Short mmCIF file of C-alpha atoms and ligand atoms in Angstrom, two decimals:
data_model
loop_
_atom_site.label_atom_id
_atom_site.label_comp_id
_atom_site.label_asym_id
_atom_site.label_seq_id
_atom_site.Cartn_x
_atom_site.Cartn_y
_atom_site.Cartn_z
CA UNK A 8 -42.25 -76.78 -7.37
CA UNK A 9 -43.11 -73.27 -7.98
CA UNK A 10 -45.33 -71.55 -5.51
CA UNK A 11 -48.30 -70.12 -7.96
CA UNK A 12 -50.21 -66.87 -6.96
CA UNK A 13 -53.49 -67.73 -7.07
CA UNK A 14 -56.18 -65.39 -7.28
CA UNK A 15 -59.57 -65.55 -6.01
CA UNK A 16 -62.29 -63.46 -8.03
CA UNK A 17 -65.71 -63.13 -6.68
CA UNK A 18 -68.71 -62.70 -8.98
CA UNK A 19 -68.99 -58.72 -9.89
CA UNK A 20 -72.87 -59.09 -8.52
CA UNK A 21 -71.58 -60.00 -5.51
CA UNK A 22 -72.74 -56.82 -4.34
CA UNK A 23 -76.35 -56.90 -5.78
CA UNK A 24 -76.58 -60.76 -4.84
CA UNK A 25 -76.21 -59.73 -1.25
CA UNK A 26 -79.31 -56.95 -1.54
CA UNK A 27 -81.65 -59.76 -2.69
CA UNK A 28 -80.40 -62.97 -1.03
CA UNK A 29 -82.47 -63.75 2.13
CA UNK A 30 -80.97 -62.81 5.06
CA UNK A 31 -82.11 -64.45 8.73
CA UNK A 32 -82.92 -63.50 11.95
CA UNK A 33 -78.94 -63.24 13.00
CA UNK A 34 -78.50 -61.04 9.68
CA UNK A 35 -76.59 -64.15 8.00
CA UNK A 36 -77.12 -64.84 4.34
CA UNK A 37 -76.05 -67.61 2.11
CA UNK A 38 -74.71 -66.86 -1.27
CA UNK A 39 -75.31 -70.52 -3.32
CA UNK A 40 -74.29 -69.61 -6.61
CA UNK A 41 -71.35 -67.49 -5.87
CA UNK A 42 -68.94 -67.72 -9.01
CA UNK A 43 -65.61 -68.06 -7.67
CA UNK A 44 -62.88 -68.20 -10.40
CA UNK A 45 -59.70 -69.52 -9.47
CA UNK A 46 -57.20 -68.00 -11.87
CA UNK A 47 -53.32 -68.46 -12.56
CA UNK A 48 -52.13 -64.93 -12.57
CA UNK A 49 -48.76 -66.57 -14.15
CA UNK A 50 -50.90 -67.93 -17.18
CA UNK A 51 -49.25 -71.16 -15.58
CA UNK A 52 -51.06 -74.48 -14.91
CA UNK A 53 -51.90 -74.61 -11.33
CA UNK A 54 -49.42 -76.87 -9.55
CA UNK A 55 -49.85 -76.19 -5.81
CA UNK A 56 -52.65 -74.51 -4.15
CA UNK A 57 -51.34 -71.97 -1.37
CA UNK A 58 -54.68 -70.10 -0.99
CA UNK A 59 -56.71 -67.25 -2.06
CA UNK A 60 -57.47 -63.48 -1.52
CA UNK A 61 -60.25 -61.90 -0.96
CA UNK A 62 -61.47 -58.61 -1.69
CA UNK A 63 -64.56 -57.28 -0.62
CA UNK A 64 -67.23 -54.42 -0.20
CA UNK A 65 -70.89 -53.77 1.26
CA UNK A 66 -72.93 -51.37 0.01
CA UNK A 67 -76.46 -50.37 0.50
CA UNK A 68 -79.08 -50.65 -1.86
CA UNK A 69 -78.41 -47.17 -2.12
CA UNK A 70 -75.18 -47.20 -2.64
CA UNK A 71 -73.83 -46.41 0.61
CA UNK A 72 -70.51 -48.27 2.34
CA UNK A 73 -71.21 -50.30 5.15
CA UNK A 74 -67.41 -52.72 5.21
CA UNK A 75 -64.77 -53.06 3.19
CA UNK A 76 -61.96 -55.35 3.49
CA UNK A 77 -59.11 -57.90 1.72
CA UNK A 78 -57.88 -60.50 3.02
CA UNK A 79 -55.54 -63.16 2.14
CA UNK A 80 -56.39 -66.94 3.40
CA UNK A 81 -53.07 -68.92 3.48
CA UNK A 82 -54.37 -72.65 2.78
CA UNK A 83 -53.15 -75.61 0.85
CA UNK A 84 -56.57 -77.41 1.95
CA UNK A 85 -58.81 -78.66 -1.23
CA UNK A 86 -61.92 -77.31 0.65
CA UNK A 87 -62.70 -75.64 3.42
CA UNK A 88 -64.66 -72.75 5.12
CA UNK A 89 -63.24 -69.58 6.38
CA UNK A 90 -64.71 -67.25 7.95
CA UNK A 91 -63.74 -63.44 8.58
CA UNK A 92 -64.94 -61.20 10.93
CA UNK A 93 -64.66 -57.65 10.53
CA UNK A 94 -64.59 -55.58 13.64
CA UNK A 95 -65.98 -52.13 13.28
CA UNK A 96 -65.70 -50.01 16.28
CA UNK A 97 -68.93 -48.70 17.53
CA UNK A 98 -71.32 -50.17 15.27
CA UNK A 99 -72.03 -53.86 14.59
CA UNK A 100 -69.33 -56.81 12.84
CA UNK A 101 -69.95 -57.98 9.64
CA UNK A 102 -68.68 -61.56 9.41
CA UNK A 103 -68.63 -63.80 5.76
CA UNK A 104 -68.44 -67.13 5.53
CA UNK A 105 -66.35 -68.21 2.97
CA UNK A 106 -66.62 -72.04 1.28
CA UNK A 107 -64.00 -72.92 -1.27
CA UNK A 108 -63.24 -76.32 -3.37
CA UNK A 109 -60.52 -76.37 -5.63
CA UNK A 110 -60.08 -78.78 -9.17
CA UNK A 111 -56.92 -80.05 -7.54
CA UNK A 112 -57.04 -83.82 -6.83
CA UNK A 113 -55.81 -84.92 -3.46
CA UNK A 114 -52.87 -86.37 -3.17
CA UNK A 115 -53.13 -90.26 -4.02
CA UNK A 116 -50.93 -93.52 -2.91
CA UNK A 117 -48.89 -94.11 -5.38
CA UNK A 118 -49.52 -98.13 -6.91
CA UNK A 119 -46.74 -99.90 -7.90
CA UNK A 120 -47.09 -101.64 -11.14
CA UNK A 121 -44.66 -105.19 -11.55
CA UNK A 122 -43.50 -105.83 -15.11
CA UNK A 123 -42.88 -109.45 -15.86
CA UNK A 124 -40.57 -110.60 -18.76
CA UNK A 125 -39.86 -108.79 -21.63
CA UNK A 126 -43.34 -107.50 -22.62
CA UNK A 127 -44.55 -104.72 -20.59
CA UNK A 128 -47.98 -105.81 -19.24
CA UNK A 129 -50.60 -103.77 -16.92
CA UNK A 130 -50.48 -105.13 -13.03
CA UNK A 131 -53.90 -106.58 -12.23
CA UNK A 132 -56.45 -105.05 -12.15
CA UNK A 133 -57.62 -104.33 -8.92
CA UNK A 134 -60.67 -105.76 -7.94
CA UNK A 135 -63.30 -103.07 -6.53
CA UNK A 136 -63.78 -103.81 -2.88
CA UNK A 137 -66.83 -105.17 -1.17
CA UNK A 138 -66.66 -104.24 2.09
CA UNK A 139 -68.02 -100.97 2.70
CA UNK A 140 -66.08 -98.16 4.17
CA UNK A 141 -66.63 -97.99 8.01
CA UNK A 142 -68.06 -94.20 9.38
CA UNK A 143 -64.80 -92.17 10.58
CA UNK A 144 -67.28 -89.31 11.51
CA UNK A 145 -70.64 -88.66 12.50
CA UNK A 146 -71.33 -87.32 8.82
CA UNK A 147 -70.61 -90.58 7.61
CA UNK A 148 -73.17 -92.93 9.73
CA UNK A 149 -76.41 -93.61 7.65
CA UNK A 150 -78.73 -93.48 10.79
CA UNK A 151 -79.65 -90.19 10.89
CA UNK A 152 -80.85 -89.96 14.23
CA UNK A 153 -79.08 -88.13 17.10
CA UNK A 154 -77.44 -90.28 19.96
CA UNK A 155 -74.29 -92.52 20.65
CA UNK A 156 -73.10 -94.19 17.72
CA UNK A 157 -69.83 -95.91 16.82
CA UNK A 158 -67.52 -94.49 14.14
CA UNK A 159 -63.71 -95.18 13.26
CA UNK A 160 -61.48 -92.11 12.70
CA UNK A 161 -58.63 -94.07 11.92
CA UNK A 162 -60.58 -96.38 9.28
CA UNK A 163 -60.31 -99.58 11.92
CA UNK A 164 -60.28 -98.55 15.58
CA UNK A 165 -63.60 -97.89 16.98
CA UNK A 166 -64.88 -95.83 18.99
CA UNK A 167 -68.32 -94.52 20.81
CA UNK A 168 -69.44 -90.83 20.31
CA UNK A 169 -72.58 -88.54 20.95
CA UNK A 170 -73.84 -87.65 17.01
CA UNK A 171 -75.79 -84.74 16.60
CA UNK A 172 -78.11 -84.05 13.59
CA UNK A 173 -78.80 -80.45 13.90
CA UNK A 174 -80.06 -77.52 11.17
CA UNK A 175 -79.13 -79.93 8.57
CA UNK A 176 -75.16 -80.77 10.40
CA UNK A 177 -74.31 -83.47 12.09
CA UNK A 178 -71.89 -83.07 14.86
CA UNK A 179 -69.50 -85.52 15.63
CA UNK A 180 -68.79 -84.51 19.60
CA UNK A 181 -65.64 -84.78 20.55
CA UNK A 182 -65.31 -83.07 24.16
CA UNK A 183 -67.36 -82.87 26.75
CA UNK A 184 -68.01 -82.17 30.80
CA UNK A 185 -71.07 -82.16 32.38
CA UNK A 186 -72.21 -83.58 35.37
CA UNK A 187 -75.25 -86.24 33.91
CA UNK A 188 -74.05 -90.15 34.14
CA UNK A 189 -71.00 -89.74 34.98
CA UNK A 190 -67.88 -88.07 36.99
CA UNK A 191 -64.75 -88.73 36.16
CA UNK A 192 -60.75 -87.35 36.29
CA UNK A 193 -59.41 -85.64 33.57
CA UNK A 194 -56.27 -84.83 35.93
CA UNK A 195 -55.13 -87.71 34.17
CA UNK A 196 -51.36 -88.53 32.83
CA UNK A 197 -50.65 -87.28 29.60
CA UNK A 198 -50.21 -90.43 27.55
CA UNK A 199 -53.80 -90.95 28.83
CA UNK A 200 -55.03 -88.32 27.00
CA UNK A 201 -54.16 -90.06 23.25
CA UNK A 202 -56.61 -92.46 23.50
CA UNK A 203 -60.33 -91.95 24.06
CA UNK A 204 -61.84 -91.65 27.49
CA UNK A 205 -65.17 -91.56 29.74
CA UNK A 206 -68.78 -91.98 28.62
CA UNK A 207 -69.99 -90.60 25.01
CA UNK A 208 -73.42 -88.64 25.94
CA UNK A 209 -75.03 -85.45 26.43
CA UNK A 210 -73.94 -83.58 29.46
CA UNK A 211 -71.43 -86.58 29.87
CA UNK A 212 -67.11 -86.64 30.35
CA UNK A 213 -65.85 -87.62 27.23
CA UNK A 214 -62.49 -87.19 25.39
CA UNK A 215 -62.39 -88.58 21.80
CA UNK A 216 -58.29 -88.96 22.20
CA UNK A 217 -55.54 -86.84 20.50
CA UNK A 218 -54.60 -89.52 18.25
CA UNK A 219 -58.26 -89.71 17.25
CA UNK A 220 -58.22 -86.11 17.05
CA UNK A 221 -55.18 -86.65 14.95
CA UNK A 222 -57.00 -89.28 12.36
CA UNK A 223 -59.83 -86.84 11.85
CA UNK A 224 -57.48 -84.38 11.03
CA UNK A 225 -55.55 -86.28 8.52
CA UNK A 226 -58.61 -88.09 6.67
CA UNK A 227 -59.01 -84.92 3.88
CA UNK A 228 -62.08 -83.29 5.17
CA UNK A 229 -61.82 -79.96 6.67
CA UNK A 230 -63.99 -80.06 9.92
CA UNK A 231 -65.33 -76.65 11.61
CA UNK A 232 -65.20 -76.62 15.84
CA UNK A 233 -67.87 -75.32 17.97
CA UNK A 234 -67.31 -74.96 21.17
CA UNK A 235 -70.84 -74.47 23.43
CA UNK A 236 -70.23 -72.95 27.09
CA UNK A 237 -72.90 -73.27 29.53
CA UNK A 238 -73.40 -72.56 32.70
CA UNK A 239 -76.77 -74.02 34.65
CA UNK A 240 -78.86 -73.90 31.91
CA UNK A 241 -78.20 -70.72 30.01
CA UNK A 242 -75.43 -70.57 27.15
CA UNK A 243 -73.07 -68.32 27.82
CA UNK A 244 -70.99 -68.57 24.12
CA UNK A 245 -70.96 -70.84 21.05
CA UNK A 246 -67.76 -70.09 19.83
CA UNK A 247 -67.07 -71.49 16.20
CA UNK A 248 -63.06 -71.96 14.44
CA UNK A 249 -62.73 -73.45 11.37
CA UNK A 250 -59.96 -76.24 9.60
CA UNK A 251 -59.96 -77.70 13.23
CA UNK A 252 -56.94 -80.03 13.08
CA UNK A 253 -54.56 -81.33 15.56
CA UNK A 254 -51.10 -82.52 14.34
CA UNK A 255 -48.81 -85.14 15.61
CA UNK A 256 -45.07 -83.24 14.71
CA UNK A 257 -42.44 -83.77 16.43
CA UNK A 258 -44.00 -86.44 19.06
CA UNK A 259 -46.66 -83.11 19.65
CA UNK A 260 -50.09 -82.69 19.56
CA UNK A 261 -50.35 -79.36 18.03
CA UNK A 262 -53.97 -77.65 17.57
CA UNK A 263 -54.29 -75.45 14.66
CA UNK A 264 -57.85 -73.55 13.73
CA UNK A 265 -58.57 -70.64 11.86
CA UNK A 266 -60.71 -68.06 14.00
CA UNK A 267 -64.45 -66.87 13.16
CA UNK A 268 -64.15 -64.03 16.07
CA UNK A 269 -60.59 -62.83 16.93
CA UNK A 270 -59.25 -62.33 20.28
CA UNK A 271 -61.13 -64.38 22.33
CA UNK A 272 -61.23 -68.45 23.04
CA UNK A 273 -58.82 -70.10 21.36
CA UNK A 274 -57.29 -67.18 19.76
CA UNK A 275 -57.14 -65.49 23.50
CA UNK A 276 -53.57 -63.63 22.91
CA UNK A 277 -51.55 -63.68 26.13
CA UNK A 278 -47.97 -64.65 25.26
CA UNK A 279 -49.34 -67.41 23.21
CA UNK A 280 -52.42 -68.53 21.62
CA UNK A 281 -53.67 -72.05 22.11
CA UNK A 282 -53.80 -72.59 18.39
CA UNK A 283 -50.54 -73.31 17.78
CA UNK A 284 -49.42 -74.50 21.13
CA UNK A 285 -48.94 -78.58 21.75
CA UNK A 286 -51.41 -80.40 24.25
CA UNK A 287 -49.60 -81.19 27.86
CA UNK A 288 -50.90 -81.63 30.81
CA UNK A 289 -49.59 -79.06 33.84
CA UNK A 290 -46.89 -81.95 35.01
CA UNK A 291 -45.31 -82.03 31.32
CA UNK A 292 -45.77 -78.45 30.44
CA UNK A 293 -42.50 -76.53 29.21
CA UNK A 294 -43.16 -72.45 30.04
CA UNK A 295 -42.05 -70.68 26.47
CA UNK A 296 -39.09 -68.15 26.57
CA UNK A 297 -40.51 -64.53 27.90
CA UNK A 298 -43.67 -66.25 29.50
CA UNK A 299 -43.59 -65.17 33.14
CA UNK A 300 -46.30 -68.39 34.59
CA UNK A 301 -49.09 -69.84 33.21
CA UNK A 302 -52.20 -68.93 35.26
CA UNK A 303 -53.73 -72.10 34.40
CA UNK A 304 -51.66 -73.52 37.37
CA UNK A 305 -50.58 -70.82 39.55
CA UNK A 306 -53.40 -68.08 40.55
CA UNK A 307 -54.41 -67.30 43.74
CA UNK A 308 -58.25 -67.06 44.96
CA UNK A 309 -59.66 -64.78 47.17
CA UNK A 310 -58.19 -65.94 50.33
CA UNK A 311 -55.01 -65.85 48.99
CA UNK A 312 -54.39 -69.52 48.48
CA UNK A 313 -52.74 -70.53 44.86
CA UNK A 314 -54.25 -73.21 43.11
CA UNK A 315 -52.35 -76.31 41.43
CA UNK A 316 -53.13 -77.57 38.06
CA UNK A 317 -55.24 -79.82 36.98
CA UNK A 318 -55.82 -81.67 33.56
CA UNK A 319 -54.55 -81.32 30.18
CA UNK A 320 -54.52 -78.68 27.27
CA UNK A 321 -53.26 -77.05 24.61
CA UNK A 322 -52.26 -74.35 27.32
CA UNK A 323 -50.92 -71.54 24.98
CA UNK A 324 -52.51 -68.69 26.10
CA UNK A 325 -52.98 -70.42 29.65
CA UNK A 326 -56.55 -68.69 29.61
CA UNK A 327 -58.87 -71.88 28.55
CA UNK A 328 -59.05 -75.40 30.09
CA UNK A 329 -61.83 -77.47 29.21
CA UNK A 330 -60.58 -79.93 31.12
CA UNK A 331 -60.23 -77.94 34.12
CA UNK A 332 -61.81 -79.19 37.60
CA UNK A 333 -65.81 -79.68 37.53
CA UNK A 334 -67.44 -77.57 40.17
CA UNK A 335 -70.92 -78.44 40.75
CA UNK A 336 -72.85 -74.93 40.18
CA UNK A 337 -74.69 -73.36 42.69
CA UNK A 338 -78.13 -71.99 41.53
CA UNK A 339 -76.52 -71.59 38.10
CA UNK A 340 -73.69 -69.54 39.28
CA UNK A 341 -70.27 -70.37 38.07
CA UNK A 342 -67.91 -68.39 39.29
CA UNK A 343 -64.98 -70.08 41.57
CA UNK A 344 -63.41 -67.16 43.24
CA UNK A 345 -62.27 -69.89 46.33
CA UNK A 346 -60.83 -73.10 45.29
CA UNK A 347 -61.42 -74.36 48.81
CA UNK A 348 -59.77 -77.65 49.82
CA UNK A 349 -59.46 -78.60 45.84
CA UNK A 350 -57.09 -75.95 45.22
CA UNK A 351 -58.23 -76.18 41.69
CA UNK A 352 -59.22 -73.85 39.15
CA UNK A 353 -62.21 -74.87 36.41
CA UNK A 354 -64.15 -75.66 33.24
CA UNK A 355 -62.86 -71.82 31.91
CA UNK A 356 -62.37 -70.61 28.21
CA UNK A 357 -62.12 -66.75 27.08
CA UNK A 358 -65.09 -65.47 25.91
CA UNK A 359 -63.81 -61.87 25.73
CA UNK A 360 -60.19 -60.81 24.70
CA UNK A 361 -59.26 -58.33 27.44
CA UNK A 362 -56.82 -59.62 30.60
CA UNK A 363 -59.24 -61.39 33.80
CA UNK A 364 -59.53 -59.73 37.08
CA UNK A 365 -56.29 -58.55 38.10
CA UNK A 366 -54.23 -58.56 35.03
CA UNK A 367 -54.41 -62.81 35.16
CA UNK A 368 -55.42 -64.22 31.85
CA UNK A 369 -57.78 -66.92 33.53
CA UNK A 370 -62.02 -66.08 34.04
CA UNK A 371 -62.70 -67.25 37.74
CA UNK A 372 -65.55 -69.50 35.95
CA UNK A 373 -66.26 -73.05 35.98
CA UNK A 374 -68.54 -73.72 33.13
CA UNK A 375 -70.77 -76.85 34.39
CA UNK A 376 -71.91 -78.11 30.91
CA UNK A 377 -69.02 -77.85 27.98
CA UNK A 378 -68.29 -79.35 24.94
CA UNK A 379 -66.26 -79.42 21.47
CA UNK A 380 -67.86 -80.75 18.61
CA UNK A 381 -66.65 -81.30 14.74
CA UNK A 382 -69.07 -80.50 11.53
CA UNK A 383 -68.04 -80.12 7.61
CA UNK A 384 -70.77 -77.78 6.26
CA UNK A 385 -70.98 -74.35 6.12
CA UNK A 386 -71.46 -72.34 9.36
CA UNK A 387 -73.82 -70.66 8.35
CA UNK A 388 -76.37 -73.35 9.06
CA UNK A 389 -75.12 -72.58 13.02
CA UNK A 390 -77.96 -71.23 14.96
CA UNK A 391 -75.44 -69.04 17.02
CA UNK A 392 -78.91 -68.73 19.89
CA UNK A 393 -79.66 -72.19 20.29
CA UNK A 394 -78.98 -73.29 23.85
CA UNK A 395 -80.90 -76.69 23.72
CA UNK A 396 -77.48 -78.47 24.53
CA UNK A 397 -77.42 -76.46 27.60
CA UNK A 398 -80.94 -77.15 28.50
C1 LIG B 417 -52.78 -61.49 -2.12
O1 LIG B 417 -52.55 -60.85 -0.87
C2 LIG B 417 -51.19 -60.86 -0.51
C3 LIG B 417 -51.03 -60.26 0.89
O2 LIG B 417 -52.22 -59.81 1.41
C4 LIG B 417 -50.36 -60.09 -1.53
O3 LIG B 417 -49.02 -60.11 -1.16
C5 LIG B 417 -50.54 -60.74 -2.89
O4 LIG B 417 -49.85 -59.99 -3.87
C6 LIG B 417 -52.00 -60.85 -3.25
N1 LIG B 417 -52.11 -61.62 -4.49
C7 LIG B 417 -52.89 -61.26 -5.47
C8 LIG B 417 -52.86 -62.17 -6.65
O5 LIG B 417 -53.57 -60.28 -5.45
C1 LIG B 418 -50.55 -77.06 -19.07
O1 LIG B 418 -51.17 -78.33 -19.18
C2 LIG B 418 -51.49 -78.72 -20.48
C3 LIG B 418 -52.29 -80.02 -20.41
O2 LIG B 418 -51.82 -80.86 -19.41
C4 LIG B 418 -50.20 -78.85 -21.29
O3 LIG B 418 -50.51 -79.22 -22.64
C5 LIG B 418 -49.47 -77.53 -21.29
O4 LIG B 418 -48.23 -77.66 -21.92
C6 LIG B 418 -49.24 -77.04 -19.87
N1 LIG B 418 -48.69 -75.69 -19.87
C7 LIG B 418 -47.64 -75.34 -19.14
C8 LIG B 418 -47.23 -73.90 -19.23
O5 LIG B 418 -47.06 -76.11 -18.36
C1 LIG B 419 -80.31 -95.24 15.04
O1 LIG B 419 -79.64 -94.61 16.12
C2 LIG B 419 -80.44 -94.42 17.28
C3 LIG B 419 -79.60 -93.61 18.27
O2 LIG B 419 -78.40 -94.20 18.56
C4 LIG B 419 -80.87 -95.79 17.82
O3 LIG B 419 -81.68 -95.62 18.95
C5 LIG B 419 -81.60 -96.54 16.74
O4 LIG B 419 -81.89 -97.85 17.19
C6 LIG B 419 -80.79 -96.61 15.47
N1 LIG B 419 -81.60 -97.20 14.40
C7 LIG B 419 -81.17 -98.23 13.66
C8 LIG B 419 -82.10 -98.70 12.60
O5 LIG B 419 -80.09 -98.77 13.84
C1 LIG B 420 -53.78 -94.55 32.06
O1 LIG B 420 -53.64 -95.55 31.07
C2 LIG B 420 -53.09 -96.74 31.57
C3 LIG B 420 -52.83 -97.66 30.40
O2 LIG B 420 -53.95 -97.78 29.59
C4 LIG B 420 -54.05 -97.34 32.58
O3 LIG B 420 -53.52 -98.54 33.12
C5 LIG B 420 -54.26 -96.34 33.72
O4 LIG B 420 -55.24 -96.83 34.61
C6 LIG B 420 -54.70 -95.02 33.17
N1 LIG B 420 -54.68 -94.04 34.24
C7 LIG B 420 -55.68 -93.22 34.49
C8 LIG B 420 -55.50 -92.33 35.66
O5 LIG B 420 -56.67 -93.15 33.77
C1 LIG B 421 -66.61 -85.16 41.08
O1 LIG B 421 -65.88 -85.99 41.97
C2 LIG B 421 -64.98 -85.28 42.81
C3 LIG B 421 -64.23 -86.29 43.64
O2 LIG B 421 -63.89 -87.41 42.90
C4 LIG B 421 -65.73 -84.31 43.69
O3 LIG B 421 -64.82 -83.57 44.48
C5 LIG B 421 -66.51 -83.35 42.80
O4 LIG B 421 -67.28 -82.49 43.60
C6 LIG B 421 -67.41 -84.13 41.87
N1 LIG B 421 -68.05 -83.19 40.98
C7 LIG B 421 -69.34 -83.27 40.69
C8 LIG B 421 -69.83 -82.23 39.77
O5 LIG B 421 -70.06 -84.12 41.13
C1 LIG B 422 -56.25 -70.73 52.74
O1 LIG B 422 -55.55 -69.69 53.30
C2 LIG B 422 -55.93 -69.42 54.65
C3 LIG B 422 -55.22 -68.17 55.07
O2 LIG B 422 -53.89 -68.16 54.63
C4 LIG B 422 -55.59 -70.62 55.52
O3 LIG B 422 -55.99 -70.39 56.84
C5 LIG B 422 -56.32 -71.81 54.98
O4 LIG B 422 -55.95 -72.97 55.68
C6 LIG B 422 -56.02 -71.98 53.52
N1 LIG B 422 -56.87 -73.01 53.00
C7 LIG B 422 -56.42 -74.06 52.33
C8 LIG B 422 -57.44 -75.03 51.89
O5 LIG B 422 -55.23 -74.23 52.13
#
């Protein structure tokens, strides 16, 4: 199959549109009616989808530049949201949202029709099913009302999650720590980690399971992650990645994600990156070639005492574990700078992209309150402010 170069036009108002659209208080607009024109530059019928570029520029009303930038989006999703975030040095970001559906069907199962005899005749017909497809996400459960409810990622299997109707998302939660109802061990083997574990809730431990993770990934939505960091009661970053997915090649559980702000989380750069890297816990992990340690297991506090790992991750970067040790706070105050008789590090993700004290990649934090949750609208409908989940 030939690879087709797609191209993606935007609307020629786009400029204009943006002057009169309303824009909120975090200087986000939405753009509804956006023409996007998907176009074969072959004068080919599409056969494959690889993606789109992007070209763009902000003006003024008076004409003056405020960004410019293309960008290519490598996808072979049918829908999605990107998201791009320009840096600009010394002045503020500008960040676009970008939603896309292509006219491609999905790929379909294949039915096998039987011929009898001589005289080609159709199979039967099938007949349309009665039962009613069971909720593999949050968006999916008619009861609209926030709390645990049971869905099945994998179509039969089910499972009990916190569902969060929010700014018109729902979020199924997938992750989280906290130190309400329950405490338990996430330094837990790694097979343990495939299936789901602990107590679905807010402020509760709960892991939905990799190979949940896995059937979410695989059902043909495109899901956006936010990730909410708290510590005591105030949020200290809502970070958002989009096309959250987490393969199962090669007997791994690889996470990929597309990145809303570079550099930091997820995308923290060391020698890796988490996206990309396969889950393992610190007894299973393999170091990569030119990777000196990961400081997820070896850092020393301030008495000079190195800690020992502790749960499982996609340790890529070897800067985040959210399923690090859970420290208690004190009066709100999360920093672990002495791992005491635990010899643990904690609850820690990036939330800036230069190296931690000392040239280590690891923050000396443990969040108290964490946790991952999946949506399929458009970010834009995040309130990037809203702490209530720390609360
Ligand atoms: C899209 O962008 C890529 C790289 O940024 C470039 O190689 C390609 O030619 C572009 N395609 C079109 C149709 O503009
Ligand atoms: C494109 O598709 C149409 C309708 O399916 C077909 O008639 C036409 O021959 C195709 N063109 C090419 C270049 O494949
Ligand atoms: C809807 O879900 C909420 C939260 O889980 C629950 O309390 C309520 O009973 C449910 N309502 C119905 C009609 O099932
Ligand atoms: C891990 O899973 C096995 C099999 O389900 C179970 O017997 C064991 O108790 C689990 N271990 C922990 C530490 O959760
Ligand atoms: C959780 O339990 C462990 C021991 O099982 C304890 O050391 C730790 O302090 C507890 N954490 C919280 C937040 O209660
Ligand atoms: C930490 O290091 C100090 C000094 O080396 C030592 O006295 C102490 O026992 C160590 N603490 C732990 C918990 O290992």
């Amino acid at each position: 199959m030939t690879r087709s170069a797609l191209l993606l036009l935007l609307g020629s108002n786009l400029v204009n549109t943006l002057q009169s659209a309303p824009i909120n208080s975090h200087g986000e607009t939405k753009i509804s009616n956006l023409n996007l024109i998907l176009k074969d530059v072959n004068a080919q019928n599409i056969t494959e989808f690889t993606g789109f570029n992007v070209s763009l520029k902000l003006t003024t009303a008076e004409g003056y530049l405020i960004d410019q930038y293309n960008f290519r989006v490598d996808t072979t999703d049918n829908q999605g949201v990107y998201t791009y975030t320009s840096l600009r040095p010394e002045t503020l970001s500008t960040t676009i949202s970008i939603a896309w559906a292509t006219n491609i069907p999905p790929p379909s199962f294949t039915t096998t029709t039987e011929f009898t005899g001589s005289t080609p005749t159709r199979g039967p017909t099938e007949e349309p099913t009665t039962t009613p497809k069971l909720p593999s996400d949050c968006d999916e459960i008619s009861n609209r009302t926030s709390g645990v409810h049971i869905i099945y990622p994998d179509g039969k299997t089910p499972v009990s999650v916190y569902c969060e109707q929010k700014n018109s998302l729902t979020y199924t939660v997938i992750q989280s720590r906290g130190t309400v109802g329950n405490n338990i061990s996430f330094d837990i083997p790694f097979a343990n980690y495939s299936d789901w574990f602990g107590e679905a809730g807010i402020g509760n431990n709960f892991w939905i399971g990799l190979d949940n993770m896995n059937a979410l990934s695989t059902n043909g939505k495109s899901y956006s992650l936010q990730i909410d960091l708290c510590c005591g009661s105030q949020l200290i970053a809502k970070q958002i990645y989009h096309n959250f997915k987490v393969d199962t090649k090669a007997n791994q559980y690889t996470l990929t994600a597309t990145v809303d702000i570079p550099g930091i989380g997820l995308d923290y750069a060391s020698t890796g990156k988490d996206i990309g890297a396969p889950f393992s816990t610190y007894k299973d992990y393999k170091l990569p070639k030119g990777k000196p340690e990961c400081d997820q297991f070896e850092y020393e506090d301030d008495d000079g005492n190195l800690s020992i790992g502790y749960g499982g991750w996609w340790f890529g970067s070897c800067g985040n574990n959210l399923n690090g040790f859970l420290y208690e706070s004190i009066y709100g105050n999360c920093k672990v700078t002495r791992f005491a008789t635990t010899k643990l590090l904690g609850i820690n993700m990036r939330t800036s992209s230069g190296q931690g004290v000392g040239g280590y990649d690891v923050d000396l934090v443990s969040y108290d309150r964490v946790r991952m949750a999946l949506f399929t609208f458009d970010s834009i409908n995040v309130d990037r402010l809203d702490d209530t989940f720390c609360r």
